[in-house]
Short mmCIF file of C-alpha atoms in Angstrom, two decimals:
data_model
loop_
_atom_site.label_atom_id
_atom_site.label_comp_id
_atom_site.label_asym_id
_atom_site.label_seq_id
_atom_site.Cartn_x
_atom_site.Cartn_y
_atom_site.Cartn_z
CA UNK A 1 104.94 133.19 104.87
CA UNK A 2 103.16 135.15 102.87
CA UNK A 3 102.85 137.98 104.79
CA UNK A 4 106.53 138.21 105.12
CA UNK A 5 106.85 138.75 101.19
CA UNK A 6 104.48 141.66 101.85
CA UNK A 7 106.34 143.66 104.81
CA UNK A 8 109.71 142.82 103.26
CA UNK A 9 108.23 144.90 100.19
CA UNK A 10 106.69 147.70 102.47
CA UNK A 11 102.91 146.84 101.67
CA UNK A 12 102.84 145.98 105.40
CA UNK A 13 103.58 146.86 108.78
CA UNK A 14 104.75 144.57 111.40
CA UNK A 15 107.63 141.92 112.93
CA UNK A 16 108.30 138.94 111.05
CA UNK A 17 105.87 136.10 111.42
CA UNK A 18 106.55 132.86 112.07
CA UNK A 19 109.66 130.94 113.78
CA UNK A 20 112.28 130.38 111.21
CA UNK A 21 113.71 132.16 108.70
CA UNK A 22 113.80 129.53 105.98
CA UNK A 23 109.61 129.93 106.29
CA UNK A 24 110.33 131.97 102.54
CA UNK A 25 111.51 128.66 101.16
CA UNK A 26 107.84 126.77 101.86
CA UNK A 27 106.00 129.65 99.56
CA UNK A 28 108.80 128.71 96.98
CA UNK A 29 108.04 125.34 96.73
CA UNK A 30 104.37 125.76 96.69
CA UNK A 31 104.91 127.37 93.56
CA UNK A 32 107.26 125.15 92.81
CA UNK A 33 104.11 122.45 92.21
CA UNK A 34 101.93 124.43 91.09
CA UNK A 35 103.56 125.34 88.20
CA UNK A 36 103.81 121.36 87.26
CA UNK A 37 100.79 121.34 87.87
CA UNK A 38 99.95 123.73 85.69
CA UNK A 39 101.96 121.95 82.89
CA UNK A 40 99.52 118.43 83.03
CA UNK A 41 96.33 121.11 83.66
CA UNK A 42 96.16 124.34 82.97
CA UNK A 43 94.09 126.18 86.31
CA UNK A 44 93.78 130.21 84.88
CA UNK A 45 92.72 130.63 88.71
CA UNK A 46 95.94 129.16 89.97
CA UNK A 47 98.17 130.57 88.00
CA UNK A 48 96.67 134.48 88.53
CA UNK A 49 97.11 133.39 92.35
CA UNK A 50 100.71 132.69 91.72
CA UNK A 51 100.93 135.63 89.39
CA UNK A 52 100.16 137.53 92.70
CA UNK A 53 102.70 135.90 94.84
CA UNK A 54 105.32 136.88 92.40
CA UNK A 55 104.24 140.11 92.89
CA UNK A 56 104.64 140.19 96.35
CA UNK A 57 108.19 138.50 96.27
CA UNK A 58 109.79 140.79 93.42
CA UNK A 59 108.34 143.42 95.46
CA UNK A 60 110.44 142.19 98.64
CA UNK A 61 114.16 142.12 96.84
CA UNK A 62 116.57 144.63 97.85
CA UNK A 63 118.00 146.99 94.99
CA UNK A 64 120.89 144.48 94.56
CA UNK A 65 119.17 141.47 94.06
CA UNK A 66 119.21 139.79 97.59
CA UNK A 67 116.21 138.11 98.94
CA UNK A 68 115.63 137.22 102.15
CA UNK A 69 112.79 137.90 104.66
CA UNK A 70 113.61 137.45 107.41
CA UNK A 71 117.56 139.84 106.58
CA UNK A 72 114.95 142.35 105.23
CA UNK A 73 112.93 143.09 108.12
CA UNK A 74 115.34 142.60 110.95
CA UNK A 75 117.82 145.12 108.97
CA UNK A 76 114.43 147.49 109.36
CA UNK A 77 113.77 146.95 112.65
CA UNK A 78 117.15 147.33 114.02
CA UNK A 79 117.62 150.70 111.58
CA UNK A 80 113.86 152.10 113.39
CA UNK A 81 115.94 151.10 116.99
CA UNK A 82 112.82 148.66 117.69
CA UNK A 83 114.36 144.78 116.95
CA UNK A 84 113.90 142.49 119.80
CA UNK A 85 116.16 140.43 120.52
CA UNK A 86 116.59 137.57 120.02
CA UNK A 87 113.35 137.56 117.27
CA UNK A 88 114.07 134.11 116.27
CA UNK A 89 115.80 130.92 118.14
CA UNK A 90 119.49 131.57 117.63
CA UNK A 91 119.82 127.97 116.11
CA UNK A 92 117.28 129.05 112.98
CA UNK A 93 117.65 133.23 113.04
CA UNK A 94 119.07 134.77 110.24
CA UNK A 95 122.48 136.45 111.39
CA UNK A 96 123.53 140.44 112.26
CA UNK A 97 125.08 140.57 108.52
CA UNK A 98 124.32 139.71 105.20
CA UNK A 99 126.26 136.19 104.92
CA UNK A 100 127.26 135.69 108.32
CA UNK A 101 126.50 131.95 109.31
CA UNK A 102 125.54 131.39 105.76
CA UNK A 103 127.92 127.77 106.17
CA UNK A 104 126.11 127.14 109.47
CA UNK A 105 122.30 127.19 109.94
CA UNK A 106 120.81 130.98 108.50
CA UNK A 107 119.93 129.72 105.60
CA UNK A 108 120.39 131.87 103.14
CA UNK A 109 120.54 130.65 100.68
CA UNK A 110 119.37 127.40 101.18
CA UNK A 111 115.93 129.58 100.29
CA UNK A 112 117.52 130.80 97.06
CA UNK A 113 117.52 127.42 95.83
CA UNK A 114 114.13 126.93 96.42
CA UNK A 115 113.18 130.43 95.17
CA UNK A 116 115.23 128.91 92.07
CA UNK A 117 113.76 125.59 91.25
CA UNK A 118 110.51 127.42 91.59
CA UNK A 119 111.35 130.54 89.13
CA UNK A 120 112.65 127.40 86.30
CA UNK A 121 109.79 125.77 86.82
CA UNK A 122 107.14 128.19 86.48
CA UNK A 123 108.82 130.20 83.54
CA UNK A 124 108.91 125.93 81.47
CA UNK A 125 105.12 125.77 82.52
CA UNK A 126 103.61 129.54 81.54
CA UNK A 127 106.42 131.18 79.90
CA UNK A 128 106.45 133.91 82.12
CA UNK A 129 109.74 135.62 83.45
CA UNK A 130 109.00 138.04 86.41
CA UNK A 131 110.01 135.28 88.93
CA UNK A 132 113.23 134.34 87.32
CA UNK A 133 114.18 137.77 86.14
CA UNK A 134 113.94 137.72 90.57
CA UNK A 135 115.86 134.48 90.65
CA UNK A 136 118.75 135.40 88.04
CA UNK A 137 118.69 138.85 89.76
CA UNK A 138 119.24 137.00 93.15
CA UNK A 139 121.61 134.50 91.40
CA UNK A 140 124.03 137.22 89.87
CA UNK A 141 124.48 139.20 93.39
CA UNK A 142 125.56 135.70 95.02
CA UNK A 143 127.73 134.85 91.90
CA UNK A 144 129.63 138.00 92.82
CA UNK A 145 129.85 137.37 96.46
CA UNK A 146 130.81 133.47 96.45
CA UNK A 147 133.30 131.38 95.10
CA UNK A 148 137.54 131.39 94.55
CA UNK A 149 139.13 134.10 95.91
CA UNK A 150 135.59 135.89 96.82
CA UNK A 151 133.77 134.93 100.55
CA UNK A 152 134.74 130.82 100.43
CA UNK A 153 131.90 129.52 102.28
CA UNK A 154 129.75 126.27 101.86
CA UNK A 155 126.30 126.02 102.00
CA UNK A 156 124.86 125.37 105.62
CA UNK A 157 121.54 123.47 104.08
CA UNK A 158 122.60 122.33 100.53
CA UNK A 159 119.71 123.51 98.35
CA UNK A 160 121.50 126.47 95.98
CA UNK A 161 123.31 123.77 94.21
CA UNK A 162 120.44 122.51 92.74
CA UNK A 163 118.54 124.70 91.75
CA UNK A 164 122.08 126.96 89.97
CA UNK A 165 122.24 123.67 87.89
CA UNK A 166 118.36 124.33 86.77
CA UNK A 167 119.57 128.05 86.01
CA UNK A 168 122.44 127.01 83.58
CA UNK A 169 119.84 124.37 82.58
CA UNK A 170 117.19 127.16 81.55
CA UNK A 171 120.00 129.82 80.31
CA UNK A 172 122.79 128.59 79.63
CA UNK A 173 125.22 130.55 81.76
CA UNK A 174 128.41 128.21 82.16
CA UNK A 175 128.91 130.36 85.68
CA UNK A 176 125.47 129.25 87.48
CA UNK A 177 126.89 125.63 86.53
CA UNK A 178 130.41 126.51 87.96
CA UNK A 179 129.22 128.09 91.28
CA UNK A 180 127.37 125.06 92.20
CA UNK A 181 130.63 123.10 91.74
CA UNK A 182 131.89 125.91 93.98
CA UNK A 183 129.84 125.35 96.78
CA UNK A 184 130.39 121.34 96.61
CA UNK A 185 133.99 121.48 96.25
CA UNK A 186 134.59 124.49 99.04
CA UNK A 187 134.07 121.31 101.10
CA UNK A 188 135.85 120.71 104.17
CA UNK A 189 136.42 122.32 107.36
CA UNK A 190 133.06 122.16 109.00
CA UNK A 191 130.78 120.13 110.92
CA UNK A 192 130.17 116.57 109.44
CA UNK A 193 125.99 117.41 110.06
CA UNK A 194 126.72 119.78 106.87
CA UNK A 195 128.50 116.88 105.28
CA UNK A 196 131.14 119.52 105.56
CA UNK A 197 133.84 117.53 107.61
CA UNK A 198 135.43 116.52 104.59
CA UNK A 199 135.97 117.28 100.32
CA UNK A 200 132.92 116.05 99.45
CA UNK A 201 135.12 114.26 96.36
CA UNK A 202 136.37 112.43 98.92
CA UNK A 203 133.69 111.36 100.98
CA UNK A 204 132.64 107.85 101.04
CA UNK A 205 129.74 107.11 104.17
CA UNK A 206 126.91 108.69 104.17
CA UNK A 207 126.39 110.89 107.64
CA UNK A 208 124.46 113.92 109.13
CA UNK A 209 121.75 115.14 108.50
CA UNK A 210 119.67 113.34 105.58
CA UNK A 211 117.94 116.10 103.61
CA UNK A 212 121.02 118.47 103.19
CA UNK A 213 123.52 115.09 102.20
CA UNK A 214 120.45 113.51 99.38
CA UNK A 215 120.55 117.14 98.12
CA UNK A 216 123.78 117.39 97.67
CA UNK A 217 124.54 114.47 96.28
CA UNK A 218 121.70 114.91 93.73
CA UNK A 219 124.07 118.38 92.63
CA UNK A 220 126.78 116.28 92.93
CA UNK A 221 125.39 114.22 90.15
CA UNK A 222 124.24 117.02 88.05
CA UNK A 223 127.68 118.57 87.70
CA UNK A 224 128.77 114.87 87.23
CA UNK A 225 126.76 114.84 84.33
CA UNK A 226 126.58 117.80 83.00
CA UNK A 227 130.45 118.45 83.15
CA UNK A 228 131.06 115.46 82.04
CA UNK A 229 133.83 115.03 85.06
CA UNK A 230 134.48 112.03 86.98
CA UNK A 231 136.39 113.65 89.53
CA UNK A 232 132.76 112.56 92.26
CA UNK A 233 131.70 109.26 91.31
CA UNK A 234 134.01 107.31 93.12
CA UNK A 235 132.05 109.09 96.27
CA UNK A 236 128.56 108.88 94.97
CA UNK A 237 128.75 105.24 93.91
CA UNK A 238 129.87 104.69 97.62
CA UNK A 239 128.21 106.44 99.03
CA UNK A 240 124.76 105.28 98.03
CA UNK A 241 126.54 101.46 98.34
CA UNK A 242 126.64 102.78 101.71
CA UNK A 243 122.64 103.82 102.49
CA UNK A 244 121.24 100.95 100.62
CA UNK A 245 123.33 98.47 102.09
CA UNK A 246 123.63 99.76 105.31
CA UNK A 247 121.24 102.39 106.48
CA UNK A 248 118.12 102.36 104.60
CA UNK A 249 114.60 100.72 106.21
CA UNK A 250 112.77 98.27 104.16
CA UNK A 251 110.48 100.98 102.98
CA UNK A 252 112.95 102.59 101.30
CA UNK A 253 112.76 105.67 103.76
CA UNK A 254 116.03 106.52 105.57
CA UNK A 255 117.85 109.12 108.33
CA UNK A 256 116.66 106.99 111.76
CA UNK A 257 118.05 109.21 114.13
CA UNK A 258 116.19 111.72 115.06
CA UNK A 259 118.39 113.54 117.50
CA UNK A 260 120.41 115.30 113.60
CA UNK A 261 117.22 114.28 111.55
CA UNK A 262 119.90 111.97 109.88
CA UNK A 263 122.03 108.99 109.73
CA UNK A 264 123.84 106.88 112.47
CA UNK A 265 125.70 103.87 112.23
CA UNK A 266 125.43 100.98 109.92
CA UNK A 267 122.62 98.58 110.35
CA UNK A 268 121.70 100.45 113.38
CA UNK A 269 118.02 100.55 112.31
CA UNK A 270 115.46 100.83 114.90
CA UNK A 271 111.58 100.11 114.05
CA UNK A 272 109.59 102.37 117.29
CA UNK A 273 112.11 105.39 117.16
CA UNK A 274 113.04 105.35 113.24
CA UNK A 275 112.96 109.15 112.11
CA UNK A 276 112.40 108.73 108.40
CA UNK A 277 111.43 112.23 107.83
CA UNK A 278 109.88 112.82 104.43
CA UNK A 279 111.57 115.40 103.07
CA UNK A 280 114.53 112.65 103.37
CA UNK A 281 112.25 110.77 100.84
CA UNK A 282 111.78 112.95 98.42
CA UNK A 283 115.47 113.98 98.61
CA UNK A 284 116.62 110.64 98.26
CA UNK A 285 113.85 110.64 95.23
CA UNK A 286 115.60 113.19 93.56
CA UNK A 287 119.03 112.08 94.16
CA UNK A 288 117.56 108.29 92.45
CA UNK A 289 116.83 109.87 89.80
CA UNK A 290 119.92 111.69 88.72
CA UNK A 291 121.47 108.91 89.28
CA UNK A 292 119.24 106.63 87.03
CA UNK A 293 119.62 109.66 84.47
CA UNK A 294 123.81 109.39 84.57
CA UNK A 295 123.81 105.88 83.81
CA UNK A 296 120.86 104.39 82.55
CA UNK A 297 120.57 101.78 85.45
CA UNK A 298 117.45 100.90 87.11
CA UNK A 299 118.98 99.91 90.10
CA UNK A 300 118.29 103.44 91.42
CA UNK A 301 114.70 102.95 89.35
CA UNK A 302 114.20 99.95 91.97
CA UNK A 303 114.86 102.34 94.71
CA UNK A 304 113.02 104.68 94.40
CA UNK A 305 109.93 103.28 93.63
CA UNK A 306 110.35 101.53 96.66
CA UNK A 307 110.91 105.07 98.60
CA UNK A 308 107.97 106.60 96.68
CA UNK A 309 105.36 103.54 97.57
CA UNK A 310 106.64 103.43 100.84
CA UNK A 311 107.95 106.09 102.91
CA UNK A 312 107.39 109.10 100.73
CA UNK A 313 103.99 107.83 100.49
CA UNK A 314 102.96 107.81 104.13
CA UNK A 315 104.36 111.18 104.40
CA UNK A 316 100.71 112.40 102.79
CA UNK A 317 96.90 111.09 104.18
CA UNK A 318 94.31 109.37 101.29
CA UNK A 319 92.89 113.49 102.56
CA UNK A 320 95.45 115.40 100.53
CA UNK A 321 95.94 117.40 104.02
CA UNK A 322 97.47 116.01 107.07
CA UNK A 323 101.16 115.20 106.76
CA UNK A 324 103.56 113.28 108.93
CA UNK A 325 107.55 115.01 109.56
CA UNK A 326 109.19 111.57 110.77
CA UNK A 327 107.56 108.15 109.89
CA UNK A 328 108.19 105.94 112.63
CA UNK A 329 107.66 101.76 111.26
CA UNK A 330 106.24 100.91 114.47
CA UNK A 331 103.95 103.05 117.16
CA UNK A 332 101.77 102.57 119.89
CA UNK A 333 99.37 104.82 119.57
CA UNK A 334 101.34 107.84 119.59
CA UNK A 335 101.83 108.77 115.96
CA UNK A 336 99.13 110.51 113.92
CA UNK A 337 99.74 113.41 111.08
CA UNK A 338 98.79 116.52 111.20
CA UNK A 339 97.17 119.51 109.27
CA UNK A 340 100.21 121.49 109.48
CA UNK A 341 104.12 121.99 111.63
CA UNK A 342 105.15 124.83 113.00
CA UNK A 343 108.21 124.18 110.65
CA UNK A 344 106.59 123.29 107.25
CA UNK A 345 109.19 122.23 105.42
CA UNK A 346 107.34 118.59 105.06
CA UNK A 347 103.79 119.36 103.60
CA UNK A 348 105.44 122.28 101.05
CA UNK A 349 107.73 119.78 100.37
CA UNK A 350 105.06 117.05 99.34
CA UNK A 351 103.16 119.50 97.27
CA UNK A 352 106.11 120.27 95.04
CA UNK A 353 107.14 116.65 94.79
CA UNK A 354 103.49 114.79 94.11
CA UNK A 355 103.05 117.27 90.66
CA UNK A 356 106.20 116.59 89.23
CA UNK A 357 105.65 112.72 89.65
CA UNK A 358 104.60 112.74 85.33
CA UNK A 359 108.23 114.04 84.92
CA UNK A 360 109.57 110.17 86.59
CA UNK A 361 107.77 107.95 84.32
CA UNK A 362 109.09 108.25 81.20
CA UNK A 363 113.27 108.96 80.06
CA UNK A 364 114.63 109.09 76.39
CA UNK A 365 118.27 108.75 75.76
CA UNK A 366 119.62 109.31 71.79
CA UNK A 367 117.13 106.01 70.33
CA UNK A 368 116.23 104.66 73.63
CA UNK A 369 112.80 105.40 74.82
CA UNK A 370 112.40 104.16 78.95
CA UNK A 371 109.25 103.37 80.80
CA UNK A 372 109.98 103.68 84.49
CA UNK A 373 107.16 103.90 86.47
CA UNK A 374 103.88 101.98 85.76
CA UNK A 375 100.83 104.44 85.70
CA UNK A 376 98.09 105.13 83.56
CA UNK A 377 99.60 108.01 81.83
CA UNK A 378 99.92 109.61 78.33
CA UNK A 379 102.30 111.59 76.66
CA UNK A 380 104.57 112.50 73.29
CA UNK A 381 108.04 112.06 73.98
CA UNK A 382 109.92 114.21 72.02
CA UNK A 383 112.88 114.14 69.01
CA UNK A 384 113.87 110.97 69.85
CA UNK A 385 116.93 109.56 67.91
CA UNK A 386 115.71 106.94 65.22
CA UNK A 387 117.69 105.61 62.30
CA UNK A 388 119.11 109.36 62.67
CA UNK A 389 116.15 111.34 62.37
CA UNK A 390 114.44 112.83 65.22
CA UNK A 391 110.49 111.61 65.85
CA UNK A 392 107.87 112.45 67.93
CA UNK A 393 106.69 109.38 69.96
CA UNK A 394 103.13 109.41 71.69
CA UNK A 395 103.72 106.69 74.24
CA UNK A 396 100.64 105.75 76.92
CA UNK A 397 99.84 103.44 79.89
CA UNK A 398 96.74 101.47 81.17
CA UNK A 399 97.22 99.47 83.96
CA UNK A 400 95.89 99.05 87.39
CA UNK A 401 99.67 99.35 89.26
CA UNK A 402 100.96 98.12 91.58
CA UNK A 403 97.66 96.70 92.76
CA UNK A 404 97.93 94.66 89.51
CA UNK A 405 100.93 94.08 87.70
CA UNK A 406 99.73 94.38 83.53
CA UNK A 407 100.01 97.19 81.95
CA UNK A 408 99.60 97.77 78.56
CA UNK A 409 101.67 100.42 76.82
CA UNK A 410 100.82 101.91 73.27
CA UNK A 411 103.84 102.98 71.16
CA UNK A 412 103.19 105.10 68.61
CA UNK A 413 106.02 107.58 66.55
CA UNK A 414 104.77 109.98 64.42
CA UNK A 415 105.50 108.19 61.29
CA UNK A 416 107.20 104.36 61.35
CA UNK A 417 110.70 103.92 62.20
CA UNK A 418 112.78 101.72 64.62
CA UNK A 419 114.67 103.10 67.86
CA UNK A 420 114.73 100.77 71.18
CA UNK A 421 112.24 100.71 74.14
CA UNK A 422 113.32 100.10 77.84
CA UNK A 423 110.69 98.45 80.00
CA UNK A 424 112.21 98.39 83.15
CA UNK A 425 111.55 95.33 84.68
CA UNK A 426 111.77 96.00 88.90
CA UNK A 427 114.41 94.27 90.52
CA UNK A 428 111.11 92.31 92.81
CA UNK A 429 109.65 90.81 90.09
CA UNK A 430 113.03 89.52 89.82
CA UNK A 431 113.91 87.67 93.17
CA UNK A 432 115.96 90.73 94.59
CA UNK A 433 114.31 92.37 97.91
CA UNK A 434 116.81 95.72 96.70
CA UNK A 435 119.54 96.01 95.26
CA UNK A 436 122.48 94.86 97.83
CA UNK A 437 121.95 92.58 100.60
CA UNK A 438 120.22 95.23 103.14
CA UNK A 439 117.18 92.93 103.04
CA UNK A 440 116.57 89.71 100.89
CA UNK A 441 113.47 87.84 100.25
CA UNK A 442 114.19 83.69 101.95
CA UNK A 443 113.41 82.19 98.14
CA UNK A 444 114.02 83.00 94.61
CA UNK A 445 110.39 82.94 93.03
CA UNK A 446 109.22 81.14 90.03
CA UNK A 447 106.74 82.75 88.84
CA UNK A 448 107.48 84.25 85.22
CA UNK A 449 107.38 87.93 83.59
CA UNK A 450 105.42 87.71 80.36
CA UNK A 451 105.68 89.94 77.47
CA UNK A 452 104.35 90.35 74.70
CA UNK A 453 104.49 92.97 71.32
CA UNK A 454 100.72 92.84 69.19
CA UNK A 455 100.07 89.90 70.85
CA UNK A 456 102.70 87.75 69.94
CA UNK A 457 105.16 86.41 72.70
CA UNK A 458 108.59 88.12 73.54
CA UNK A 459 111.55 86.63 74.69
CA UNK A 460 112.83 88.57 78.10
CA UNK A 461 115.96 89.86 77.46
CA UNK A 462 117.29 92.12 80.61
CA UNK A 463 120.21 94.52 80.80
CA UNK A 464 120.61 96.80 83.45
CA UNK A 465 117.94 96.01 85.00
CA UNK A 466 115.49 96.48 81.85
CA UNK A 467 113.95 94.13 79.29
CA UNK A 468 115.35 95.31 75.61
CA UNK A 469 112.39 95.38 73.04
CA UNK A 470 114.33 96.94 69.29
CA UNK A 471 112.04 97.41 66.27
CA UNK A 472 110.83 99.55 63.81
CA UNK A 473 107.38 100.96 65.54
CA UNK A 474 104.17 102.30 63.63
CA UNK A 475 101.41 103.39 65.28
CA UNK A 476 98.70 100.92 66.48
CA UNK A 477 101.54 98.94 68.05
CA UNK A 478 100.94 97.27 71.75
CA UNK A 479 103.46 96.17 74.25
CA UNK A 480 102.02 94.03 77.21
CA UNK A 481 103.80 93.34 79.93
CA UNK A 482 103.26 90.91 83.16
CA UNK A 483 105.04 91.80 86.58
CA UNK A 484 104.25 88.41 89.31
CA UNK A 485 102.92 89.55 92.26
CA UNK A 486 102.90 87.05 94.73
CA UNK A 487 103.26 88.28 98.06
CA UNK A 488 106.54 87.38 100.05
CA UNK A 489 108.23 87.01 103.09
CA UNK A 490 111.16 89.91 103.68
CA UNK A 491 114.22 89.67 106.15
CA UNK A 492 117.21 91.88 106.97
CA UNK A 493 120.62 91.67 106.91
CA UNK A 494 121.26 89.86 110.82
CA UNK A 495 123.21 92.40 111.51
CA UNK A 496 120.10 94.66 111.73
CA UNK A 497 119.22 93.26 115.40
CA UNK A 498 116.23 95.85 115.43
CA UNK A 499 114.55 93.52 113.15
CA UNK A 500 115.72 89.88 114.07
CA UNK A 501 112.52 87.19 114.85
CA UNK A 502 111.10 89.59 111.91
CA UNK A 503 110.04 90.05 108.84
CA UNK A 504 107.99 92.08 106.20
CA UNK A 505 105.11 91.01 103.20
CA UNK A 506 105.39 92.68 100.36
CA UNK A 507 103.43 92.51 97.16
CA UNK A 508 104.72 93.76 93.81
CA UNK A 509 107.09 97.23 95.48
CA UNK A 510 104.57 97.44 98.29
CA UNK A 511 105.05 96.57 101.56
CA UNK A 512 102.30 95.78 104.14
CA UNK A 513 101.21 98.06 106.99
CA UNK A 514 99.38 96.43 109.89
CA UNK A 515 98.14 100.04 110.79
CA UNK A 516 96.87 99.69 114.24
CA UNK A 517 93.64 102.56 114.03
CA UNK A 518 92.79 99.66 111.30
CA UNK A 519 92.97 97.24 113.97
CA UNK A 520 90.08 96.17 116.92
CA UNK A 521 92.80 96.34 120.19
CA UNK A 522 96.76 96.21 119.97
CA UNK A 523 97.17 92.74 119.21
CA UNK A 524 99.28 94.38 116.03
CA UNK A 525 102.16 94.51 118.50
CA UNK A 526 101.91 91.03 119.13
CA UNK A 527 101.23 89.41 116.00
CA UNK A 528 103.09 85.83 115.54
CA UNK A 529 103.95 84.20 111.87
CA UNK A 530 103.62 81.14 111.38
CA UNK A 531 105.66 78.81 109.44
CA UNK A 532 108.71 80.86 108.61
CA UNK A 533 111.19 80.65 105.41
CA UNK A 534 115.26 81.07 106.56
CA UNK A 535 116.61 82.88 104.38
CA UNK A 536 119.20 80.84 102.37
#
């Protein structure tokens, strides 16, 4: 992938390396992951390596800002009369001219979206503008080319919409946000696989390719939040309910069908042929995070947590160097993690996602400080609006979660001040396996949730999924939370035929997995459980 930039930039000779025109995006995703890592752990060697990559990327950019190595290399070969047709499979190759197949499978704009995300992340981590300048030059070309009264085409693989939003957030240039909305609103003339079958605002069911869908709905949520518009809300709410209520696996994985790497009918959730692409889990987490940021409701973090711990996490081996692309829920010794894939979207997506997890733990809005995920961590939340003053708040967690439900949180403002701490109380700790009724516990567990402030027991008052603590905070304040973690049976809705007479076992946020490689024989496929509790 790196060599393609060298060839496009004139530093090396040869034809395009690889099978897919979207391979550029893998380099961008790795840079984005490196940027998140550098934010929490400076690493001179890593930063120097990224700087060298940025130089190669900049050299590959064409004078007007266009950047797509397959296209640049193909044009050069075509001009020299050395091109061999087809250089890539028709489905994944580029096109004879720029933008010709941009609303199909050329992935030009998809690559550029990942470029924008990487550029913003690296600028925020290091203050270096070289990659950001490349991204802005490219975005200006896209803005000049696409829009109402210009080239009115949708994206074949949604992603640039998210990247444009990030460019707007870092530059304040509203035209990037407007362009993101254009790419959403221009849809409605094409294939359901790409969510182009209806206007984005009119869609009510999730369908088609899972990664494309969740990237698009994440961007719709961004635009809704930043523009204050309500036009996408009926679609976002209905589609989220459709996923969580009808089409999500008990692990939080999405996209049951391998034929379209996406969705089929409601309740069609086979276990053996489950696709559950790792990239789809990442995309679903991205969308849920944005829905929380838009609404402040914990149900989105509940689903995010389920997906993170059980579907997304499974895509990476404990060794850190082997990966799942699909993540079936049942196998017969026919599934094993791989060190790489020709289509490497999942390993590179994992590489950018895991270093970003620190950004999911805490949040703030006005005088409210949220604790969303439980993990040993420490940070300073800046500019909490306290008694009309802006104060920085140091917050630190000590916990063995998810193996233990005990969480100790130190809350220390730079000076004593009054604000609201909101601790997420997971739905599973309140008796709900998931929001809506696709999965459920057979009975409500009577275990209690305990909350202490400076050793004194507090009533657990829950609103929108959060325990609310409002007080004048001072240095040394300690909040302790104890969540019950009995092992619970989980049953699927009776409409899920694949799960008839089956159950899952869950403790805290974790689903149990009977991993065949850990068992002495194949009896793992025939385990019976005595004394099943009927769902009331």
